CSV table of C-alpha atoms in Angstrom, one decimal:
chain,number,residue,atom,x,y,z
A,1,MET,CA,90.9,122.4,150.2
A,2,ASP,CA,89.0,122.4,153.3
A,3,ALA,CA,89.3,119.3,155.3
A,4,PRO,CA,86.5,118.7,157.9
A,5,THR,CA,86.5,115.1,158.3
A,6,THR,CA,89.4,114.1,156.2
A,7,THR,CA,91.1,116.4,153.8
A,8,SER,CA,88.3,117.3,151.5
A,9,ALA,CA,85.2,119.0,152.7
A,10,ASP,CA,84.5,122.2,154.4
A,11,GLY,CA,85.0,122.4,158.1
A,12,ASP,CA,82.3,125.0,158.4
A,13,SER,CA,79.6,122.6,157.4
A,14,SER,CA,77.6,120.4,159.8
A,15,GLY,CA,78.1,117.3,157.6
A,16,GLY,CA,80.7,115.8,159.8
A,17,GLY,CA,83.4,118.4,159.2
A,18,ARG,CA,86.7,118.5,160.9
A,19,ARG,CA,86.9,121.9,162.4
A,20,GLY,CA,89.8,123.9,163.6
A,21,ALA,CA,90.9,122.9,167.0
A,22,GLY,CA,89.8,125.2,169.8
A,23,TRP,CA,90.5,124.6,173.4
A,24,PHE,CA,89.5,121.0,173.2
A,25,GLY,CA,89.6,120.3,169.5
A,26,ALA,CA,90.6,116.9,168.2
A,27,SER,CA,93.7,116.1,166.2
A,28,PRO,CA,94.3,113.8,163.3
A,29,GLN,CA,96.0,110.4,163.3
A,30,HIS,CA,96.9,107.7,160.9
A,31,PRO,CA,93.8,105.7,160.0
A,32,GLN,CA,95.7,102.5,160.6
A,33,ASP,CA,96.4,103.7,164.2
A,34,ALA,CA,92.7,104.5,164.7
A,35,GLN,CA,91.6,101.2,163.4
A,36,ARG,CA,94.2,99.3,165.4
A,37,ASP,CA,93.5,101.2,168.6
A,38,GLY,CA,89.7,101.0,168.0
A,39,ARG,CA,89.9,97.2,167.8
A,40,ARG,CA,92.0,97.1,171.0
A,41,ASP,CA,89.8,99.5,173.0
A,42,GLU,CA,86.6,97.9,171.7
A,43,HIS,CA,87.2,94.9,173.9
A,44,ARG,CA,88.9,96.7,176.8
A,45,ASP,CA,87.1,97.6,180.0
A,46,ALA,CA,89.2,99.1,182.7
A,47,ASP,CA,89.1,98.0,186.3
A,48,PRO,CA,86.2,100.1,187.6
A,49,THR,CA,88.2,100.9,190.8
A,50,SER,CA,91.2,102.2,188.9
A,51,ASP,CA,91.7,105.8,187.9
A,52,VAL,CA,91.0,104.9,184.3
A,53,GLY,CA,87.9,103.0,185.4
A,54,LEU,CA,86.7,106.0,187.3
A,55,LEU,CA,87.2,108.3,184.3
A,56,GLN,CA,85.3,106.0,182.1
A,57,ARG,CA,82.4,105.8,184.6
A,58,THR,CA,82.2,109.6,184.6
A,59,MET,CA,82.2,109.6,180.8
A,60,ALA,CA,79.5,107.0,180.6
A,61,GLU,CA,77.3,109.1,182.9
A,62,ILE,CA,77.7,112.4,181.0
A,63,GLU,CA,77.6,111.0,177.5
A,64,PRO,CA,73.8,111.3,177.1
A,65,ILE,CA,73.9,114.9,178.3
A,66,ALA,CA,77.2,116.0,176.7
A,67,ASP,CA,75.6,119.3,175.4
A,68,LYS,CA,74.5,120.3,178.9
A,69,VAL,CA,77.9,119.5,180.4
A,70,THR,CA,79.7,121.5,177.8
A,71,SER,CA,77.4,124.5,178.0
A,72,HIS,CA,77.8,124.5,181.8
A,73,PHE,CA,81.5,124.4,181.4
A,74,TYR,CA,81.6,127.4,179.2
A,75,SER,CA,79.2,129.2,181.5
A,76,LEU,CA,81.4,128.6,184.4
A,77,LEU,CA,84.5,129.6,182.5
A,78,PHE,CA,83.2,132.9,181.2
A,79,LEU,CA,81.5,133.8,184.5
A,80,ARG,CA,84.6,133.1,186.7
A,81,HIS,CA,87.2,134.2,184.1
A,82,PRO,CA,85.6,136.7,181.7
A,83,ASP,CA,89.0,137.7,180.4
A,84,LEU,CA,89.3,134.3,178.7
A,85,ARG,CA,86.2,135.0,176.5
A,86,ALA,CA,88.4,136.9,174.0
A,87,LEU,CA,90.3,133.7,173.2
A,88,PHE,CA,87.2,132.0,171.8
A,89,PRO,CA,85.4,132.7,168.5
A,90,ALA,CA,82.1,134.4,168.5
A,91,ALA,CA,80.4,131.3,167.0
A,92,MET,CA,80.4,129.0,170.1
A,93,ASP,CA,78.2,126.5,168.3
A,94,THR,CA,81.2,125.2,166.4
A,95,GLN,CA,82.9,124.3,169.7
A,96,ARG,CA,80.1,122.6,171.6
A,97,ASP,CA,81.4,119.1,171.2
A,98,ARG,CA,85.1,119.7,171.5
A,99,LEU,CA,85.3,119.5,175.3
A,100,PHE,CA,83.4,116.2,175.2
A,101,ARG,CA,85.7,114.7,172.6
A,102,ALA,CA,88.8,115.7,174.4
A,103,LEU,CA,87.5,114.3,177.7
A,104,LEU,CA,86.7,111.0,176.0
A,105,THR,CA,90.1,110.9,174.5
A,106,ALA,CA,91.7,111.5,177.9
A,107,ALA,CA,89.5,108.9,179.5
A,108,THR,CA,90.2,106.2,176.9
A,109,HIS,CA,93.9,106.9,176.7
A,110,ALA,CA,94.8,107.8,180.3
A,111,ASP,CA,96.8,104.6,180.5
A,112,ASP,CA,98.4,105.0,177.0
A,113,THR,CA,101.0,107.6,177.5
A,114,ALA,CA,102.5,107.5,174.1
A,115,THR,CA,99.2,108.0,172.2
A,116,LEU,CA,98.0,110.6,174.7
A,117,ALA,CA,101.2,112.5,174.4
A,118,ALA,CA,101.2,112.6,170.6
A,119,TYR,CA,97.5,113.7,170.6
A,120,LEU,CA,97.9,116.4,173.2
A,121,SER,CA,101.2,117.7,171.9
A,122,HIS,CA,99.5,118.5,168.6
A,123,LEU,CA,96.8,120.3,170.4
A,124,GLY,CA,99.2,122.3,172.5
A,125,ARG,CA,101.1,123.5,169.4
A,126,GLY,CA,97.9,124.4,167.6
A,127,HIS,CA,96.5,126.4,170.5
A,128,ARG,CA,99.3,128.9,170.3
A,129,LYS,CA,97.5,130.7,167.5
A,130,TYR,CA,94.6,131.4,169.8
A,131,GLY,CA,96.9,133.2,172.3
A,132,THR,CA,96.7,130.4,174.9
A,133,LEU,CA,99.1,130.8,177.7
A,134,PRO,CA,100.2,128.4,180.5
A,135,GLU,CA,98.3,130.4,183.1
A,136,HIS,CA,95.0,129.8,181.3
A,137,TYR,CA,95.1,126.0,181.9
A,138,PRO,CA,94.3,126.0,185.6
A,139,ALA,CA,91.1,128.1,185.0
A,140,VAL,CA,90.0,125.6,182.4
A,141,GLY,CA,90.7,122.7,184.7
A,142,GLU,CA,88.8,124.3,187.5
A,143,CYS,CA,85.7,124.7,185.4
A,144,LEU,CA,86.0,121.2,183.9
A,145,ILE,CA,85.8,119.7,187.4
A,146,GLY,CA,82.9,122.0,188.3
A,147,ALA,CA,80.9,120.9,185.3
A,148,LEU,CA,81.7,117.2,185.8
A,149,SER,CA,80.9,117.2,189.5
A,150,ARG,CA,77.4,118.7,188.8
A,151,TYR,CA,76.4,116.4,185.9
A,152,ALA,CA,77.9,113.1,187.1
A,153,PRO,CA,76.6,112.8,190.6
A,154,ARG,CA,76.3,109.0,190.6
A,155,SER,CA,80.0,108.4,189.7
A,156,TRP,CA,81.4,111.5,191.4
A,157,GLY,CA,83.3,111.4,194.7
A,158,PRO,CA,86.6,112.2,196.2
A,159,ARG,CA,88.5,109.4,194.4
A,160,THR,CA,86.9,110.3,191.1
A,161,GLU,CA,87.7,114.0,191.5
A,162,SER,CA,91.3,113.0,192.3
A,163,ALA,CA,91.5,110.9,189.2
A,164,TRP,CA,90.2,113.7,187.0
A,165,VAL,CA,92.5,116.3,188.6
A,166,ALA,CA,95.5,114.0,188.0
A,167,ALA,CA,94.4,113.4,184.4
A,168,TYR,CA,93.9,117.1,183.6
A,169,THR,CA,97.2,117.9,185.3
A,170,THR,CA,98.9,115.5,182.9
A,171,ILE,CA,96.9,116.8,179.9
A,172,SER,CA,97.7,120.4,180.5
A,173,GLN,CA,101.4,119.9,181.2
A,174,ILE,CA,101.9,118.0,178.0
A,175,MET,CA,100.2,120.8,176.0
A,176,ILE,CA,102.1,123.5,177.8
A,177,ASP,CA,105.4,121.8,177.2
A,178,ALA,CA,104.6,121.1,173.5
A,179,ALA,CA,103.7,124.8,173.0
A,180,ALA,CA,106.8,126.0,174.7
A,181,GLU,CA,109.0,123.8,172.6
A,182,ASP,CA,107.2,124.8,169.4
A,183,ALA,CA,107.7,128.5,170.2
A,184,LEU,CA,111.5,128.0,170.0
A,185,ARG,CA,111.3,127.1,166.3
A,186,ALA,CA,108.1,128.5,164.7
A,187,PRO,CA,105.7,131.4,165.0
A,188,ALA,CA,102.2,130.9,166.4
A,189,TRP,CA,100.8,131.8,163.0
A,190,TRP,CA,101.9,133.2,159.7
A,191,GLY,CA,100.5,136.1,157.8
A,192,ALA,CA,99.8,135.4,154.1
A,193,GLU,CA,98.9,137.8,151.3
A,194,VAL,CA,96.4,136.5,148.8
A,195,VAL,CA,98.1,136.8,145.3
A,196,ALA,CA,95.6,134.9,143.2
A,197,HIS,CA,91.9,134.0,143.5
A,198,ASP,CA,90.6,131.7,140.7
A,199,MET,CA,86.9,130.7,140.6
A,200,ARG,CA,86.7,127.2,139.1
A,201,THR,CA,82.9,126.8,139.7
A,202,PRO,CA,80.3,129.1,141.3
A,203,ASP,CA,81.2,127.7,144.7
A,204,VAL,CA,84.8,126.5,144.3
A,205,ALA,CA,87.9,128.7,144.3
A,206,VAL,CA,91.6,128.1,144.2
A,207,VAL,CA,93.2,130.6,146.6
A,208,THR,CA,97.0,131.2,146.3
A,209,VAL,CA,98.9,133.0,149.1
A,210,ARG,CA,102.4,134.2,149.8
A,211,PRO,CA,103.4,133.7,153.5
A,212,ASP,CA,105.3,136.5,155.2
A,213,GLN,CA,108.1,134.1,156.2
A,214,PRO,CA,109.2,130.7,155.1
A,215,TYR,CA,106.5,128.1,155.7
A,216,PRO,CA,107.8,124.5,155.9
A,217,PHE,CA,105.4,121.7,155.1
A,218,LEU,CA,105.2,118.3,153.3
A,219,ALA,CA,103.0,117.4,150.3
A,220,GLY,CA,99.8,115.8,151.6
A,221,GLN,CA,99.6,117.9,154.8
A,222,TYR,CA,97.1,120.6,155.8
A,223,THR,CA,96.9,123.8,157.8
A,224,THR,CA,94.3,126.0,159.4
A,225,LEU,CA,93.2,129.3,157.9
A,226,GLU,CA,91.7,132.4,159.5
A,227,THR,CA,90.2,135.3,157.6
A,228,PRO,CA,90.0,139.0,158.7
A,229,TRP,CA,86.2,138.8,158.8
A,230,TRP,CA,85.9,136.0,161.4
A,231,PRO,CA,88.7,136.4,164.0
A,232,ARG,CA,89.6,133.2,166.0
A,233,VAL,CA,87.6,131.1,163.6
A,234,TRP,CA,90.0,128.6,162.0
A,235,ARG,CA,89.3,125.9,159.4
A,236,HIS,CA,91.4,123.1,158.0
A,237,TYR,CA,92.5,123.1,154.4
A,238,SER,CA,95.0,120.9,152.6
A,239,PHE,CA,97.8,122.2,150.5
A,240,ALA,CA,97.0,121.8,146.8
A,241,GLY,CA,100.6,121.3,145.8
A,242,ALA,CA,104.0,120.2,146.9
A,243,PRO,CA,106.4,122.9,148.3
A,244,ARG,CA,107.4,125.4,145.6
A,245,SER,CA,110.6,127.3,145.1
A,246,ASP,CA,108.7,130.6,145.1
A,247,GLY,CA,107.1,129.8,148.5
A,248,LEU,CA,103.5,130.2,147.3
A,249,LEU,CA,100.8,128.1,148.7
A,250,SER,CA,97.5,127.1,147.1
A,251,PHE,CA,94.2,125.8,148.6
A,252,HIS,CA,91.0,124.5,147.0
A,253,VAL,CA,88.0,125.9,148.8
A,254,LYS,CA,84.3,125.0,148.4
A,255,ALA,CA,81.8,127.4,149.9
A,256,VAL,CA,79.1,125.6,151.9
A,257,PRO,CA,75.9,127.0,153.5
A,258,ALA,CA,76.6,128.7,156.8
A,259,GLY,CA,80.3,128.2,156.2
A,260,TRP,CA,81.9,131.3,157.7
A,261,VAL,CA,85.5,130.7,156.5
A,262,SER,CA,84.7,128.9,153.3
A,263,ASN,CA,82.3,131.6,152.1
A,264,ALA,CA,84.8,134.3,153.0
A,265,LEU,CA,87.6,132.6,151.1
A,266,VAL,CA,85.4,131.9,148.0
A,267,HIS,CA,83.3,135.1,147.8
A,268,ARG,CA,85.1,137.8,149.7
A,269,VAL,CA,88.8,137.3,149.6
A,270,ARG,CA,90.6,138.9,146.8
A,271,PRO,CA,94.3,139.6,145.9
A,272,GLY,CA,95.9,141.9,148.4
A,273,HIS,CA,93.9,140.6,151.4
A,274,VAL,CA,95.9,139.1,154.2
A,275,ILE,CA,94.8,135.9,155.9
A,276,ARG,CA,96.5,133.8,158.7
A,277,LEU,CA,98.0,130.3,158.5
A,278,GLY,CA,98.3,128.0,161.4
A,279,PRO,CA,101.2,125.4,161.6
A,280,PRO,CA,101.2,122.5,159.1
A,281,ALA,CA,99.9,119.1,160.3
A,282,GLY,CA,98.9,115.7,159.0
A,283,SER,CA,100.5,112.5,158.1
A,284,MET,CA,99.0,111.7,154.6
A,285,THR,CA,102.5,112.0,153.1
A,286,VAL,CA,104.5,109.9,150.7
A,287,ASP,CA,106.9,107.3,152.0
A,288,HIS,CA,109.9,107.8,149.7
A,289,SER,CA,111.8,104.9,151.2
A,290,THR,CA,109.8,102.4,149.2
A,291,ASN,CA,109.0,101.7,145.5
A,292,ASN,CA,105.4,100.9,146.2
A,293,GLY,CA,102.9,102.4,143.8
A,294,LEU,CA,100.4,105.0,145.0
A,295,LEU,CA,96.7,104.4,144.7
A,296,CYS,CA,95.0,107.8,145.3
A,297,LEU,CA,91.2,108.4,145.8
A,298,GLY,CA,90.1,112.1,145.8
A,299,GLY,CA,86.5,113.1,146.1
A,300,GLY,CA,85.5,116.7,145.3
A,301,THR,CA,88.0,119.2,146.7
A,302,GLY,CA,89.8,116.2,148.1
A,303,ILE,CA,91.7,116.2,144.9
A,304,ALA,CA,93.8,119.0,146.3
A,305,PRO,CA,96.2,116.9,148.5
A,306,ILE,CA,96.2,114.2,145.8
A,307,LYS,CA,97.6,116.7,143.3
A,308,ALA,CA,100.2,117.6,145.9
A,309,LEU,CA,101.2,113.9,146.3
A,310,VAL,CA,101.6,113.6,142.5
A,311,GLU,CA,103.8,116.6,142.4
A,312,ASP,CA,105.9,115.3,145.3
A,313,VAL,CA,106.5,112.0,143.5
A,314,ALA,CA,107.5,113.9,140.3
A,315,GLN,CA,109.9,116.1,142.2
A,316,HIS,CA,111.7,113.2,143.8
A,317,GLY,CA,112.4,111.7,140.4
A,318,ARG,CA,111.5,108.1,141.3
A,319,HIS,CA,108.8,107.3,138.8
A,320,ARG,CA,106.6,105.0,140.8
A,321,SER,CA,103.2,104.1,139.4
A,322,VAL,CA,100.6,106.6,140.6
A,323,GLN,CA,96.9,105.7,140.0
A,324,VAL,CA,94.4,108.5,140.7
A,325,PHE,CA,90.6,108.1,140.9
A,326,TYR,CA,89.0,111.5,140.9
A,327,GLY,CA,85.3,111.5,142.1
A,328,ALA,CA,82.5,114.0,141.8
A,329,ARG,CA,78.7,114.2,141.8
A,330,ARG,CA,78.5,115.5,138.3
A,331,ASP,CA,80.8,116.0,135.3
A,332,HIS,CA,81.1,119.8,135.9
A,333,ASP,CA,82.1,119.2,139.5
A,334,LEU,CA,85.4,117.7,138.2
A,335,TYR,CA,86.7,121.3,138.4
A,336,ASP,CA,90.4,120.3,138.3
A,337,ILE,CA,90.3,117.5,135.8
A,338,GLU,CA,92.1,119.4,133.1
A,339,THR,CA,95.0,120.0,135.4
A,340,MET,CA,95.2,116.4,136.4
A,341,LEU,CA,95.0,115.3,132.7
A,342,ARG,CA,97.8,117.6,131.8
A,343,MET,CA,99.9,116.1,134.6
A,344,GLN,CA,99.0,112.6,133.2
A,345,GLN,CA,100.3,113.7,129.8
A,346,SER,CA,103.6,114.9,131.3
A,347,HIS,CA,104.2,111.8,133.5
A,348,PRO,CA,103.8,108.4,131.9
A,349,TRP,CA,103.8,106.7,135.3
A,350,LEU,CA,100.6,108.6,136.2
A,351,SER,CA,97.0,107.5,135.4
A,352,VAL,CA,94.0,109.6,136.1
A,353,ARG,CA,90.4,108.2,136.0
A,354,PRO,CA,87.4,110.4,136.7
A,355,VAL,CA,84.5,108.8,138.5
A,356,VAL,CA,81.1,110.5,138.4
A,357,ASP,CA,78.2,109.4,140.7
A,358,ASP,CA,75.1,108.1,139.1
A,359,GLY,CA,71.7,109.6,139.6
A,360,PRO,CA,70.5,112.7,141.6
A,361,GLY,CA,70.5,110.7,144.9
A,362,GLY,CA,74.1,109.7,144.8
A,363,GLY,CA,76.3,111.3,147.4
A,364,LEU,CA,79.7,112.7,146.6
A,365,GLY,CA,82.1,109.8,146.1
A,366,ALA,CA,79.3,107.2,146.2
A,367,ARG,CA,80.9,105.2,143.4
A,368,LEU,CA,84.5,106.2,144.0
A,369,PRO,CA,85.7,103.4,146.3
A,370,GLU,CA,84.0,100.7,144.3
A,371,ALA,CA,85.6,102.0,141.1
A,372,VAL,CA,88.9,100.6,142.1
A,373,TYR,CA,87.5,97.0,141.9
A,374,GLU,CA,87.6,97.3,138.1
A,375,TYR,CA,91.4,97.7,138.1
A,376,GLY,CA,94.4,96.5,140.0
A,377,PRO,CA,95.7,94.3,141.5
A,378,TRP,CA,96.6,96.8,144.3
A,379,HIS,CA,98.3,94.7,146.9
A,380,THR,CA,101.7,96.3,146.2
A,381,TYR,CA,100.3,99.9,146.4
A,382,ASP,CA,100.2,102.4,149.2
A,383,ALA,CA,96.7,104.0,149.3
A,384,TYR,CA,95.7,107.6,150.0
A,385,LEU,CA,92.2,108.8,150.5
A,386,SER,CA,90.8,112.4,150.7
A,387,GLY,CA,87.2,113.3,150.5
A,388,PRO,CA,83.9,113.2,152.4
A,389,PRO,CA,83.6,111.0,155.5
A,390,GLY,CA,81.3,108.5,153.9
A,391,MET,CA,83.8,108.0,151.0
A,392,ILE,CA,86.6,107.6,153.5
A,393,ARG,CA,84.8,104.9,155.5
A,394,ARG,CA,83.8,103.0,152.4
A,395,GLY,CA,87.1,103.5,150.9
A,396,VAL,CA,89.1,102.0,153.8
A,397,ASP,CA,86.8,99.0,153.9
A,398,THR,CA,87.1,98.5,150.1
A,399,LEU,CA,90.9,98.8,150.1
A,400,VAL,CA,91.3,96.3,152.9
A,401,ASP,CA,88.9,93.9,151.1
A,402,ILE,CA,91.0,94.0,147.9
A,403,GLY,CA,94.2,93.2,149.8
A,404,ILE,CA,95.9,96.5,150.8
A,405,PRO,CA,97.1,96.2,154.5
A,406,ALA,CA,95.5,98.7,156.8
A,407,HIS,CA,98.9,100.1,157.7
A,408,ARG,CA,99.4,101.2,154.1
A,409,ILE,CA,96.1,103.1,153.9
A,410,ARG,CA,96.5,106.8,154.7
A,411,HIS,CA,94.1,109.6,155.2
A,412,ASP,CA,93.6,112.4,157.7
A,413,SER,CA,90.5,111.3,159.6
A,414,VAL,CA,88.1,113.5,161.4
A,415,GLU,CA,87.1,110.7,163.7
A,416,GLU,CA,90.7,110.7,165.0
A,417,LEU,CA,91.4,109.1,168.3
A,418,VAL,CA,87.8,109.5,169.5
A,419,GLY,CA,85.4,108.7,166.7
A,420,ALA,CA,87.3,105.5,165.8
A,421,ARG,CA,86.1,104.1,169.1
A,422,ASN,CA,82.5,104.9,168.7
């Protein structure tokens, strides 16, 4: 499934989608980390004379005009270094906010080495599939400084410039080192032949592929996909199953308006076509060291990683209670309900409950989080959420309210390090 904001919707859409990371894309983090860090940073103001304070002053000045700053950055980059244009997708509109997000992350975490390192290492590894090389980073840094100095005149000065140069030097080195280390053990991307294409509804397809070499991942994780029709345009999709002995991988894809990758995967891809896979990522995985039950909320194509988690529990042979709430707008949107019900028949420890939104105005997953109130208690369960951003936000609040500790609530959030603070 495509995972724009969490692990459920299409990253092509404008409805809060989590898009494939480009030069400055954001990376996912545990929701409990985002919540904890968000509470911490909400009340933290750096010393305005410190390097972090100078970075934050710059960010405050450019925030209202982030689009202009980002556009100027790309203009400088492509004018001064036209050879780098080939590394970027044709659709620059999907990247316009990535620079700003990464700058904000750097500014708010410049004094939090561990968090910043984890965030940037993920980006550095992911950028390998774009053909990013160490020698590209100085050009990017040069144009960053150029854009900031033009649009932050009130906060800019020699000390501020020095702080940003130091911050970017740290950022780029972490990413370069992470990419170099990753290159020793994994390819930048995998080729994958489509072996099956199953239309479940007019706009939802299950796409199954065979990678050209072993592809290690964990149930509940996601990857990025690129189609032959849109080079360098990558979108996130969750694996719709646990690792299989035959090495095949399946994804649930919903086509959305103006969704380049999603529409290609649903309406153009057929068996025999070859697509590309980025490296696996994500932390919405089962903790097999505990006997806690699993409470799983999947909205729309967000059922894909939930199905993978159920298979993972079954494969490990420890029959823990797994309670699945499967949400959709209408009955016919429960496109995978028969599969889930068959799994329920095979596993007595599994319970599957469909939840359909009421009325034409209900958004996807509008009733899903609230449905768990009718059951329980849930305080001994680990919770997993996958679906639209609104469902995730309501779901986290609901689960905390009914007694599930925040550190036991997992999802791959699109807000990540940045949005959780805003």
